[in-house]
XYZ file of C-alpha atoms in Angstrom:
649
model
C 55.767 54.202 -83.482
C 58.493 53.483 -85.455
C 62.115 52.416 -83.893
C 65.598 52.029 -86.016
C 67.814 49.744 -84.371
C 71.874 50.559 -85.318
C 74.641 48.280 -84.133
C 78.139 47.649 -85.126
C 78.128 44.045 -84.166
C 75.037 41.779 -82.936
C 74.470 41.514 -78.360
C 70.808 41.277 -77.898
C 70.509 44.249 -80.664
C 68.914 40.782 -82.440
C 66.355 39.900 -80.106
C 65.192 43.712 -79.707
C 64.722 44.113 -83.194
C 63.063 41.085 -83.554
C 60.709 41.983 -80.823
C 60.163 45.111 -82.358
C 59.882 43.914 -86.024
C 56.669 41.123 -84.439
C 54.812 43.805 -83.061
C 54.806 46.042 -85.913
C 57.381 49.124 -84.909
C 60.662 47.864 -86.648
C 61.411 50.323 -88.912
C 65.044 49.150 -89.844
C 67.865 47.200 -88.462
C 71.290 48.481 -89.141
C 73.713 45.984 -88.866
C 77.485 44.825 -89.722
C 75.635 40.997 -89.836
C 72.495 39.929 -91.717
C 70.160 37.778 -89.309
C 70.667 34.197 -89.130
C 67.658 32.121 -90.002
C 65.331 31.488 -86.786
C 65.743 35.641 -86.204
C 62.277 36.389 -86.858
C 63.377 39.699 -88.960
C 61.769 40.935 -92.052
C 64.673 40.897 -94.623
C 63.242 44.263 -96.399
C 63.851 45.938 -92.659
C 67.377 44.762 -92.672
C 70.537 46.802 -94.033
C 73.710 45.101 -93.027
C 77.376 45.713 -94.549
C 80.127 43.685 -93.696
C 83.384 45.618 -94.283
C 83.645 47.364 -90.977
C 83.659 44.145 -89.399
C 86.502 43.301 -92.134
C 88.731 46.090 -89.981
C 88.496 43.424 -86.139
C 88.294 40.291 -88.517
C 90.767 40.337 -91.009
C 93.591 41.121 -88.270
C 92.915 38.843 -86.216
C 92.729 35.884 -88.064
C 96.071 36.731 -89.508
C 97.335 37.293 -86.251
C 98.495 40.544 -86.758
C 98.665 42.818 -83.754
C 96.279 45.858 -85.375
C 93.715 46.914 -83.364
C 90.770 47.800 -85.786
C 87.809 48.261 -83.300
C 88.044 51.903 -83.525
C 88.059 52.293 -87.706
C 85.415 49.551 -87.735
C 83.030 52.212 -85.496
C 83.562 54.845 -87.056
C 83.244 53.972 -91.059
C 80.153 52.039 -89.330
C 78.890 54.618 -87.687
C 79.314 56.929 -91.392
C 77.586 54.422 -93.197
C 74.866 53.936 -90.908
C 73.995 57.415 -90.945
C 73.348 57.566 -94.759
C 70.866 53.818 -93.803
C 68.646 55.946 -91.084
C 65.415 57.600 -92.259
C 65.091 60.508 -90.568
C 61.150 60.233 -90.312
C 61.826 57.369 -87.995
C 60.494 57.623 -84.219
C 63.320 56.235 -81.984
C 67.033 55.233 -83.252
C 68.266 52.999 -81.009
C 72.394 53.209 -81.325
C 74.695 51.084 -79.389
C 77.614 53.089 -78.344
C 80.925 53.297 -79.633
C 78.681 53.250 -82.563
C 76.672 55.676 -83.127
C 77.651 59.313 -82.529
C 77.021 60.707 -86.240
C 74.090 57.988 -86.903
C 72.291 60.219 -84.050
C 73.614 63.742 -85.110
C 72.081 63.030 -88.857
C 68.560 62.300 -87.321
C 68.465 65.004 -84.287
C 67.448 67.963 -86.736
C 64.615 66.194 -87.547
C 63.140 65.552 -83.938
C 64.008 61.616 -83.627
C 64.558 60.748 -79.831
C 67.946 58.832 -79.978
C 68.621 56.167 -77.338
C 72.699 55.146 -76.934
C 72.347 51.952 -75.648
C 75.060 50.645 -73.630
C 74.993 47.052 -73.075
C 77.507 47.526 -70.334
C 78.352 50.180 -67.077
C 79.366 53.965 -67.790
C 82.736 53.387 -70.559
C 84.659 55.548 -67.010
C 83.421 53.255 -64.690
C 84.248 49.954 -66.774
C 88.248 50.906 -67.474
C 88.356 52.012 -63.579
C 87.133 48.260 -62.317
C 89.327 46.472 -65.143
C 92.483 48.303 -64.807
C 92.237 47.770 -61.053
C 91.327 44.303 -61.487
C 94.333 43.545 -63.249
C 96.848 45.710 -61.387
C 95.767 43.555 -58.141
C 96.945 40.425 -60.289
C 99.854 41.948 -61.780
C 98.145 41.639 -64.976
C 98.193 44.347 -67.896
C 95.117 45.644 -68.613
C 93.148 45.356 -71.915
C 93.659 48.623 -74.147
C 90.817 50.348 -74.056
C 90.925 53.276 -77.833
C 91.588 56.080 -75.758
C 89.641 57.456 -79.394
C 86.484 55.028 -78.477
C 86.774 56.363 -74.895
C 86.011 59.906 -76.118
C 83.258 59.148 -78.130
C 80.865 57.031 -76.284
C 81.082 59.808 -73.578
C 80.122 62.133 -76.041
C 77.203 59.598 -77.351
C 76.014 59.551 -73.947
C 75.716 63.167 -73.401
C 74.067 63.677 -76.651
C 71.780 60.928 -76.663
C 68.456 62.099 -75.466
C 67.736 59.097 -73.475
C 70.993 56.187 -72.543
C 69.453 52.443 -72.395
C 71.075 50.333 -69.598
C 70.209 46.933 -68.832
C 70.515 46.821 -64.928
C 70.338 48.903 -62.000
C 74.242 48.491 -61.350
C 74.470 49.808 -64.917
C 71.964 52.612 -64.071
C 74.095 53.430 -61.117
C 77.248 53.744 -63.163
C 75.889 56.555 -65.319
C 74.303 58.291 -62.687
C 77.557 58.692 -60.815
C 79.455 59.744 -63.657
C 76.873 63.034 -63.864
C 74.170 61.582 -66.012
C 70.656 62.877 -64.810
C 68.710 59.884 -63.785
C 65.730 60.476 -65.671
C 67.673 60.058 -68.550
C 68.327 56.423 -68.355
C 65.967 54.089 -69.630
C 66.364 50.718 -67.365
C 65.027 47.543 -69.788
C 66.264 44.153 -68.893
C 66.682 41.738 -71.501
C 64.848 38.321 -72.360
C 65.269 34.661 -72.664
C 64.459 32.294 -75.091
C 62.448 29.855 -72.230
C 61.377 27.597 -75.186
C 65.002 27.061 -76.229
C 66.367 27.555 -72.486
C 64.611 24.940 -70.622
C 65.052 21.983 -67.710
C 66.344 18.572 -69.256
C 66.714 15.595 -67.031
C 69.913 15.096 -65.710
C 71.677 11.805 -66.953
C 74.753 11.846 -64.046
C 74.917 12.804 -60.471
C 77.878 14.930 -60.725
C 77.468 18.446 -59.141
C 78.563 20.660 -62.284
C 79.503 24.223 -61.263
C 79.083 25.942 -64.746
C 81.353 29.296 -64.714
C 79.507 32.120 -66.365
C 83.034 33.309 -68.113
C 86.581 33.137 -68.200
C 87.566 36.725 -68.593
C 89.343 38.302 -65.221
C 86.701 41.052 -65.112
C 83.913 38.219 -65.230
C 85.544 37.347 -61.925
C 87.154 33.904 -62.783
C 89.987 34.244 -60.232
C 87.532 34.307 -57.363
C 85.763 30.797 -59.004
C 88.726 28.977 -58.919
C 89.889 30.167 -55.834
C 86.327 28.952 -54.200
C 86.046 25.577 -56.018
C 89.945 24.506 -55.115
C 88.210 25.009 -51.620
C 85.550 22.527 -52.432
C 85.683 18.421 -52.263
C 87.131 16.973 -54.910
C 84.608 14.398 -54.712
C 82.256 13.905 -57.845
C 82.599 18.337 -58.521
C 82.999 19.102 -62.016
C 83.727 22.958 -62.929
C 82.550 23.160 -66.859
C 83.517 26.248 -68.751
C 83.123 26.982 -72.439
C 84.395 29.157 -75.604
C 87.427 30.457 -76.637
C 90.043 30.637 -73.173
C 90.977 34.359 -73.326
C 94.743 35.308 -73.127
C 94.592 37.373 -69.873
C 92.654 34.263 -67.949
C 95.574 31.531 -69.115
C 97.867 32.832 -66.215
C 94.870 32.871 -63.563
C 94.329 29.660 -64.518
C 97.557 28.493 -63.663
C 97.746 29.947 -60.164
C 95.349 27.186 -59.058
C 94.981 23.246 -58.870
C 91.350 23.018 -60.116
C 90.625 20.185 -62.576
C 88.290 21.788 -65.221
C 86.487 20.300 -67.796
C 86.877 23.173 -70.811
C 84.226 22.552 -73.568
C 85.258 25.325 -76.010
C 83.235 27.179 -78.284
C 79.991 25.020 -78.322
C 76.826 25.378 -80.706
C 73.513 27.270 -78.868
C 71.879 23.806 -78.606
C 74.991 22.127 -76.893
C 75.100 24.983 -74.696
C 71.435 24.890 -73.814
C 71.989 21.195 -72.850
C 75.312 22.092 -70.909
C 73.183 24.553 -68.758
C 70.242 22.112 -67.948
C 72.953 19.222 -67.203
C 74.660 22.236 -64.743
C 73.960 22.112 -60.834
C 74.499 26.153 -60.604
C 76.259 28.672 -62.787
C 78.519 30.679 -60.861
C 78.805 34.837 -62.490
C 81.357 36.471 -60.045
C 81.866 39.637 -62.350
C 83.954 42.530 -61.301
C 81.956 44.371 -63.976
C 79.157 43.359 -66.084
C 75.952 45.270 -67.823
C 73.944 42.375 -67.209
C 75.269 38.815 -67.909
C 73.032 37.503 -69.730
C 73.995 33.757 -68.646
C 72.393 34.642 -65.770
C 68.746 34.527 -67.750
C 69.531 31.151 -69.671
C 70.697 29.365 -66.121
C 67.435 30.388 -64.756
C 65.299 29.512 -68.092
C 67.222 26.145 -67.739
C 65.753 25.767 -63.809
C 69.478 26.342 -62.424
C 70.267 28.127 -59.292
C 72.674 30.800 -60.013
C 75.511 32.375 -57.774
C 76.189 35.929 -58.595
C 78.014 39.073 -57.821
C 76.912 42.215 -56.629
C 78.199 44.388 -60.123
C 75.759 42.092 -62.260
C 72.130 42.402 -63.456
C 71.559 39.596 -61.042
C 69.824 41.491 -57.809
C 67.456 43.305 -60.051
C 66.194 39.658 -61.329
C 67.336 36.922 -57.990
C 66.107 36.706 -54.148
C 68.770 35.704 -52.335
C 68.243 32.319 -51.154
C 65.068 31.844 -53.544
C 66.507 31.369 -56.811
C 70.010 31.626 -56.295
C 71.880 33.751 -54.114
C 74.157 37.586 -54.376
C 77.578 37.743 -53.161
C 79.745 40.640 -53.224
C 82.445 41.077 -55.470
C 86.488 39.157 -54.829
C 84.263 37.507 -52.206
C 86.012 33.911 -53.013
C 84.592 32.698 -49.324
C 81.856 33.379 -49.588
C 81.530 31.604 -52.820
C 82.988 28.748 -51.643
C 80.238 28.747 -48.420
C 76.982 29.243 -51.011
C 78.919 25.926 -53.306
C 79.178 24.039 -50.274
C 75.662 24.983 -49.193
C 74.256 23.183 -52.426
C 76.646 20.591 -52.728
C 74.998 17.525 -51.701
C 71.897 19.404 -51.005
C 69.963 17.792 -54.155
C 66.069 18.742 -52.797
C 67.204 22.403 -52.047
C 68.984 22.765 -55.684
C 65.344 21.372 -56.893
C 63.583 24.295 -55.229
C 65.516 26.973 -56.060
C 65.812 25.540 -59.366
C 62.155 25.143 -59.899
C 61.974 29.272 -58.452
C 64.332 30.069 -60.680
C 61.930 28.494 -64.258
C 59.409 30.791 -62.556
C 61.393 33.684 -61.911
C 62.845 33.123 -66.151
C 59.531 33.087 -67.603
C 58.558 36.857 -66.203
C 61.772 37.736 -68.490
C 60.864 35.863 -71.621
C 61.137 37.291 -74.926
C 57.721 38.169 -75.218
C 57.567 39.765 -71.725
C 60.830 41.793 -73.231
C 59.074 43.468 -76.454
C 56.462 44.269 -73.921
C 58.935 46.635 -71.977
C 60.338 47.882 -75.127
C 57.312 49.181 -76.326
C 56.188 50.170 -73.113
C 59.393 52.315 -72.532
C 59.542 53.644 -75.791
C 56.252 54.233 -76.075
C 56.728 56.741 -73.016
C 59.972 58.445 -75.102
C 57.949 59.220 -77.643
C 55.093 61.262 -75.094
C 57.728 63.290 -74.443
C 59.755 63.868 -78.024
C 61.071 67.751 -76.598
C 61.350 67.067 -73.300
C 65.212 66.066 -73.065
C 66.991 69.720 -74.328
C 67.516 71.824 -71.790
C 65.877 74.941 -74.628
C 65.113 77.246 -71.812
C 69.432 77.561 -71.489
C 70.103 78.797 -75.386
C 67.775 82.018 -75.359
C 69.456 83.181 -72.080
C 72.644 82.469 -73.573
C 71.959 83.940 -77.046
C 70.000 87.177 -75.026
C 73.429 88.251 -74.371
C 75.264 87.018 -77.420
C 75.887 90.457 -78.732
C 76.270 92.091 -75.624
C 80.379 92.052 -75.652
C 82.792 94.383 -77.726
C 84.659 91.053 -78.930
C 81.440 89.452 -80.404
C 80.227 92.850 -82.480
C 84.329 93.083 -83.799
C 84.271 89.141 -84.528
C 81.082 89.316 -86.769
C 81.937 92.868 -88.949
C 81.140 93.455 -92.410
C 81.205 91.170 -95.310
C 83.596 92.347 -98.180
C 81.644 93.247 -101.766
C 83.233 90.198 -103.084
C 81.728 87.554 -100.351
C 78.299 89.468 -101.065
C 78.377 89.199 -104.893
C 79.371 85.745 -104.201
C 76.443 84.842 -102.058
C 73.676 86.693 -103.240
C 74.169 87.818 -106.899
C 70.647 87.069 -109.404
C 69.337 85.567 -106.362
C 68.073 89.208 -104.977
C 65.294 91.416 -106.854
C 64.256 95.487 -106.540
C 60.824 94.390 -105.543
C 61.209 91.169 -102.915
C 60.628 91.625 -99.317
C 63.449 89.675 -97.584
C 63.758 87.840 -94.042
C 66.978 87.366 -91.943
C 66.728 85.248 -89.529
C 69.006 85.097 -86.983
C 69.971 89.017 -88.292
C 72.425 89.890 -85.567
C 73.566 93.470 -85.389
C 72.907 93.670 -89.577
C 76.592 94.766 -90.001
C 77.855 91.687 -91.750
C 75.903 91.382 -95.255
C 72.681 92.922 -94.612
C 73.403 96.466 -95.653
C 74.385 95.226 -98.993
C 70.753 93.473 -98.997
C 69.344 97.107 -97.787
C 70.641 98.314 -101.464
C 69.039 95.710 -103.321
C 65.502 95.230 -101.866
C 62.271 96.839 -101.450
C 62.366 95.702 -97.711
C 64.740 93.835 -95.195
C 62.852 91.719 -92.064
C 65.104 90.503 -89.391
C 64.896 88.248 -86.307
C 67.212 87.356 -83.503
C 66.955 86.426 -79.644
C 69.030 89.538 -78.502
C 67.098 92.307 -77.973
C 70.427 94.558 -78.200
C 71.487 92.961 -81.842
C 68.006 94.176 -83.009
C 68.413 97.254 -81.443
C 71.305 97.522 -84.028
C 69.779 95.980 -86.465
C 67.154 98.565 -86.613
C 69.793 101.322 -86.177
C 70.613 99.857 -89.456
C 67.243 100.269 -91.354
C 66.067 96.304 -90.973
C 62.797 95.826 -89.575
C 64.256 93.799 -86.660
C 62.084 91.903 -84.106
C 63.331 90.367 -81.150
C 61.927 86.169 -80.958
C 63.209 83.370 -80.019
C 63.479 80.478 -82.600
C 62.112 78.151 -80.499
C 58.180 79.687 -81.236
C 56.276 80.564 -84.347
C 57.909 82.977 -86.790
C 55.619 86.078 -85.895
C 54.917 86.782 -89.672
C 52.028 86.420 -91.960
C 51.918 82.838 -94.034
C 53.668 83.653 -97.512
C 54.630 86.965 -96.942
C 58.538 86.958 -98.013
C 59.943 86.247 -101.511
C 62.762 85.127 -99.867
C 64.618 84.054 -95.957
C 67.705 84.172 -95.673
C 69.420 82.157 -92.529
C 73.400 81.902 -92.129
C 75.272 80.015 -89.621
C 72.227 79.293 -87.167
C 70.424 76.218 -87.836
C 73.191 74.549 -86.306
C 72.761 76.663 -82.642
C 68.892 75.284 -82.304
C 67.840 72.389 -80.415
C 65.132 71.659 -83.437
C 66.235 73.282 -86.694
C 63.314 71.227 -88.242
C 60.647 73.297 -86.677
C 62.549 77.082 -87.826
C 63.141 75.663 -91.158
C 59.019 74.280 -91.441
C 58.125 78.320 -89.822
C 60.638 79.643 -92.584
C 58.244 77.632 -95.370
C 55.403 78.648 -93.669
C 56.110 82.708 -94.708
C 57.463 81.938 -98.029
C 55.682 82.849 -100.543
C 55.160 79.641 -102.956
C 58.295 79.008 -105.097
C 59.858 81.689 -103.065
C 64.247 80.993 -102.235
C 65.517 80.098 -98.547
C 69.375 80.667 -98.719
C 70.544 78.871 -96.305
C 74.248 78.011 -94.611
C 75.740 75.868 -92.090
C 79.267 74.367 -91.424
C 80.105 70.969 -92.906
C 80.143 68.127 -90.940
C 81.541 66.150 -93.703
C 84.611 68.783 -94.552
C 87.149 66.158 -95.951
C 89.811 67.546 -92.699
C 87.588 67.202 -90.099
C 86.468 63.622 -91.475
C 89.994 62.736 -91.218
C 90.300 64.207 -88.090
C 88.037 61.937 -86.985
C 89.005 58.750 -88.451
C 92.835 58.926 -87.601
C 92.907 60.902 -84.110
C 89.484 60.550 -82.649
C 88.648 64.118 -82.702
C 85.214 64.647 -82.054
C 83.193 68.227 -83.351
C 81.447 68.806 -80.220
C 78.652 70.819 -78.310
C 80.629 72.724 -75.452
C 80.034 72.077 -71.673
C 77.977 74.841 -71.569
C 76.651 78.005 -73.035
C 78.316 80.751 -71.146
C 81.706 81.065 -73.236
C 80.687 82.572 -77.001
C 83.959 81.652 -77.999
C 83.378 77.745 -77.458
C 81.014 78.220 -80.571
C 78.417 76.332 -79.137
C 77.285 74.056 -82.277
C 74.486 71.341 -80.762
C 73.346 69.984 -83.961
C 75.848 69.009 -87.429
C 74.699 68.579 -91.246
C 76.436 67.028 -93.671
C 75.372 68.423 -97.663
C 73.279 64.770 -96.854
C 71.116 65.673 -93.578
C 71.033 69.445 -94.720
C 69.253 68.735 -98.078
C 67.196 66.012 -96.317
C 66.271 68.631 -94.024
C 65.303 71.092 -96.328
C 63.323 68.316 -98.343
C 61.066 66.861 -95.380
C 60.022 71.162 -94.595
C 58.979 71.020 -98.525
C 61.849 72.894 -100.151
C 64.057 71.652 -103.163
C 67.952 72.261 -103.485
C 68.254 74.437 -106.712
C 71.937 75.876 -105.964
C 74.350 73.684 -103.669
C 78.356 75.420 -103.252
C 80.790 76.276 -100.537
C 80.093 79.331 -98.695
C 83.422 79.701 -98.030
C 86.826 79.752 -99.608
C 87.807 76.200 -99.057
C 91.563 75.135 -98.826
C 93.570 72.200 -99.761
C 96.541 73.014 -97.149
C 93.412 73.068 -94.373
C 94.794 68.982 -94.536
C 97.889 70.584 -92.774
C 95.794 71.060 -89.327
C 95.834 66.995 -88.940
C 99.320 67.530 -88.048
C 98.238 69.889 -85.040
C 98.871 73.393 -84.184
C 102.047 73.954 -86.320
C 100.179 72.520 -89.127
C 96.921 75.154 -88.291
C 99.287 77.801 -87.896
C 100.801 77.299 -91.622
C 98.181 76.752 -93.329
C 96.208 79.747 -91.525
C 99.137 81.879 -92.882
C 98.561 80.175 -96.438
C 95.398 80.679 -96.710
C 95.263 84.636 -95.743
C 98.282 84.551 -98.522
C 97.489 82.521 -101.421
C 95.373 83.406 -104.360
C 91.684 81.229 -104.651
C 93.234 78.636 -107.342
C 96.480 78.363 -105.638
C 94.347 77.097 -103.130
C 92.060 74.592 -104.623
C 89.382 76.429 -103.956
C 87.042 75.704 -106.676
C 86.767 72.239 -105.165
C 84.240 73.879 -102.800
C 82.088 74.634 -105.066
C 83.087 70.879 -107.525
C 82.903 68.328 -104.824
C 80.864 70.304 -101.303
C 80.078 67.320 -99.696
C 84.115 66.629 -98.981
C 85.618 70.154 -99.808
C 83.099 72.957 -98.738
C 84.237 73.575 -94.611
C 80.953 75.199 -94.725
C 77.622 74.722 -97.110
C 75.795 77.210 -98.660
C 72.233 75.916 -100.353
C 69.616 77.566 -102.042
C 66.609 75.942 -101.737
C 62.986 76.645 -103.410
C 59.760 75.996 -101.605
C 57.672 73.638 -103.586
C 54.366 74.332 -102.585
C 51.916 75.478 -100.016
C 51.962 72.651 -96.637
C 50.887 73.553 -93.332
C 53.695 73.790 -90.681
C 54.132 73.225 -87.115
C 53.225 76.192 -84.943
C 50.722 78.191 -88.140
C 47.992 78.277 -85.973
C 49.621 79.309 -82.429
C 51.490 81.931 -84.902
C 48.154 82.957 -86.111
C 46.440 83.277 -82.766
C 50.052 84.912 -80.953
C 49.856 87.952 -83.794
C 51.971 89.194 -87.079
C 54.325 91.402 -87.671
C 52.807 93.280 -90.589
């Protein structure tokens, strides 16, 4: 089992990999950070590139008021999915993060995880916003652009990874089937983590954070409830701007340590009589682990991973949440209480070392381990033959796909087509569009398609049409065509890898596979992306042909990488259609579509640029047309069902 690991920042994306990398099934880390030494991570599994991290960093240490966090995801997120290699197992993407890393490995068959270290990105701006409204408080800015995509990671992810049950709730209320969250808590470091005798009898009330959606207000408003008599409430790192006014509401002495080393703060937390987590909203805390590792009872809300790890009254105890009383009534219940804060604390070692690091990579490989039983199981395949059954079965769709001109044909196909060669179409259609112009020029035209009334046509036509659905062994001898042609439909199958291995599997040896899909990587689309947030996405469902339902997306990259791992080689790569430089004019919305529609039905080919296509594909073809030869006889996925299910002869 192999596992990539992509993250546009560090969490406990660290400590999985690490995991991962000491039991052998690390294939590669993809980070903005290198490791820091003490990391156990093999440096050759590591690919790490700072300058998205440039975009949040450089800002804000000239205190400029740019947000970045959005252009730092996404030129992330492109980079990392050139890093993946798409024989890996599992890629592991945290969200905001990872959107095109996972659609430039799906073709292949990886299982993606998005891994959300936090609740549902919905449910999180709901409980903040409403947090701060009831303190008169604005609320942080959440990229309306991020927003959009991590919703659309978690509905293309096969599997989402969530750290607590709250979490796991989250998703599952905002219409995410339960069995396709993955639960995995995270570890402790219980060597590092551990009791240390405590030099001073001062009841220290350690707050797990200082943000208001870590639920600070509540804290304070419990402790200036408390005796004033030898209390101490300790907080540390940086004081966020939207707790400074909080923090004024209240007369609380606090003792603020700032940003403090790991091995100050390990010290801080054995010194610590409880830690005290109130969060409005949190994936985890993770504080809540080291307090316990450190033999500290720990107070904790209701909206934290802290009931799926603490028995009330055993280890610490559960509160709801803006529940100041009864904070203030489980503080005055240790307070003084030095034997009962030794038992809980002593529970609370025990409880820490069933979530050690080790017991962590245990669950990870467990878990994954169970992803991988089930690679196909997540698409719901059964829905695209019932939707493509009836593709053809409207007026609109028959007038929408007519004929090809002579000049798009000579384009396409011209020296690539012989007298004698026996041709495949897969994914035929009606035959209308260009395959009466292959009729002409070969001894014999095969098709397939899924709608049983499109090969109806097709044979109408004189193509020797068979009705099959993608999803099963081509129903054709092994090496029987000189050459398969396939247009516009890898990108409408759940896994394009399988056709394209059945499409080698009935080429003849060094026989062509012209093949064409739209361009992920079209230069307008990229910028789109990058500047507006728009996202090329699957519809909601499959019942609307118009919505162009497109589930998986190549770039020239994951097309020819595609094509490579099914045992073909890229002989001919251009545009396979007229590209156009005023297509730029769409960023600017529908005026800008509607111009440079007009221009473009208008305008002769080098008025409009178009022989950047065919120059520069990667950034100027909107869609991709490759010819690719098949190196050499390999056995394919699905031969010997094909063999034993019949041939078309």
């Amino acid at each position: 089992m192999k596992v990539t690991i992509s993250v546009g920042g560090t969490w406990y994306a660290f400590q999985m990999a690490a995991q991962l990398d000491r039991r052998g099934h690390l294939d590669r880390l993809i980070a903005t950070h290198h490791p820091q030494r003490g990391e156990a991570i093999a440096p050759s599994r590591v690919r790490a590139n700072l300058v998205p991290e440039l975009f949040v960093q450089l800002p804000a240490r000239l205190r400029l008021p740019w947000q970045g966090e959005y252009y730092k995801a996404q030129l992330f997120d492109w980079w990392a999915s050139r890093q993946v290699d798409p024989e890996t197992d599992i890629l592991v993407a945290f969200t905001a993060f990872g959107l095109h890393t996972m659609r430039a490995v799906k073709p292949h068959g990886v299982v993606t995880v998005a891994e959300s270290g936090g609740t549902h990105i919905a449910h999180l701006r709901a409980l903040v916003e409403e947090e701060h409204r009831r303190w008169g408080l604005p609320a942080p800015r959440i990229d309306p652009r991020l927003y959009v995509k991590q919703q659309w990671e978690y509905r293309e992810a096969d599997y989402v990874g969530v750290l607590s049950s709250f979490s796991r709730r989250s998703f599952v209320r905002a219409g995410i089937p339960e069995d396709r969250i993955i639960c995995i808590p995270p570890g402790v470091d219980v060597e590092f983590f551990h009791p240390q005798p405590r030099q001073d009898g001062v009841f220290r009330i350690l707050a797990g954070g200082l943000r208001i959606r870590k639920g600070i207000a509540y804290l304070l408003e419990a402790v200036a409830g408390l005796p004033r008599v030898n209390i101490e409430l300790a907080t540390t790192g940086r004081l966020p701007p939207d707790a400074l006014p909080i923090l004024r509401r209240y007369d609380v002495p606090i003792r603020h340590y700032g940003p403090l080393p790991r091995r100050r703060l390990a010290e801080l937390f054995a010194r610590s009589s409880v830690l005290v987590l109130p969060s409005i909203e949190d994936g985890f805390g993770l504080v809540i682990l080291e307090a316990l590792a450190s033999g500290v009872p720990v107070i904790c809300s209701v909206n934290t991973g802290g009931p799926d790890v603490i028995r009330d009254g055993v280890e610490g105890f559960i509160v709801p949440i803006r529940d100041a009383p009864a904070l203030r009534e489980r503080l005055l219940f240790l307070y003084g209480r030095d034997a009962e804060r030794r038992r809980m604390g002593e529970a609370a070692r025990a409880k820490a070392l069933e979530y050690s690091e080790d017991a962590y990579g245990d669950r990870l490989v467990q878990a994954y381990g169970r992803l991988l039983a089930d690679r196909r199981g997540r698409a719901p395949e059964a829905t695209v033959p019932e939707f493509y059954a009836s593709f053809w079965d409207t007026t609109e769709m028959w007038d929408a796909c007519g004929h090809w001109s002579e000049a798009d044909v000579r384009r396409h196909f011209d020296g690539l087509l012989r007298p004698d060669d026996i041709v495949l179409d897969v994914g035929c259609g009606d035959a209308r569009a260009y395959q009466p112009w292959i009729l002409g020029a070969v001894r014999k035209l095969y098709g397939v398609d899924i709608s049983e009334s499109a090969v109806a046509a097709a044979r109408a036509r004189g193509v020797e049409a068979v009705a099959h659905d993608l999803g099963a062994p081509l129903p054709f001898e092994e090496g029987m065509f000189d050459k398969v042609v396939c247009f516009e439909v890898l990108e409408h199958l759940f896994d394009p890898k399988f056709a394209v291995e059945q499409m080698a599997r009935v080429l003849k040896p060094g026989g062509l596979l012209i093949v064409s899909v739209p361009n992920a990587g079209y230069l307008p689309d990229r910028l789109g992306a990058l500047l507006f947030g728009r996202v090329a996405a699957p519809p909601s469902d499959f019942t609307n042909p118009w919505k162009s339902p497109h589930i998986r997306f190549f770039n020239l990259g994951t097309l020819i990488g595609l094509l490579r791992a099914c045992g073909f080689e890229a002989t001919v790569v251009r545009s396979k259609s007229d590209s156009s430089i005023f297509d730029l004019l769409g960023l600017f919305g529908r005026p800008g579509r509607f111009v440079s529609r007009h221009l473009a039905e208008r305008l002769p080919r080098w008025a409009k640029l178009a022989f950047l296509g065919d120059v520069w594909p990667s950034v100027f073809a909107p869609g991709l047309l490759v010819v690719a030869r098949r190196r050499s006889p390999r056995p394919a996925r699905g031969s010997e069902a094909a063999a034993e299910g019949g041939t078309v002869p």
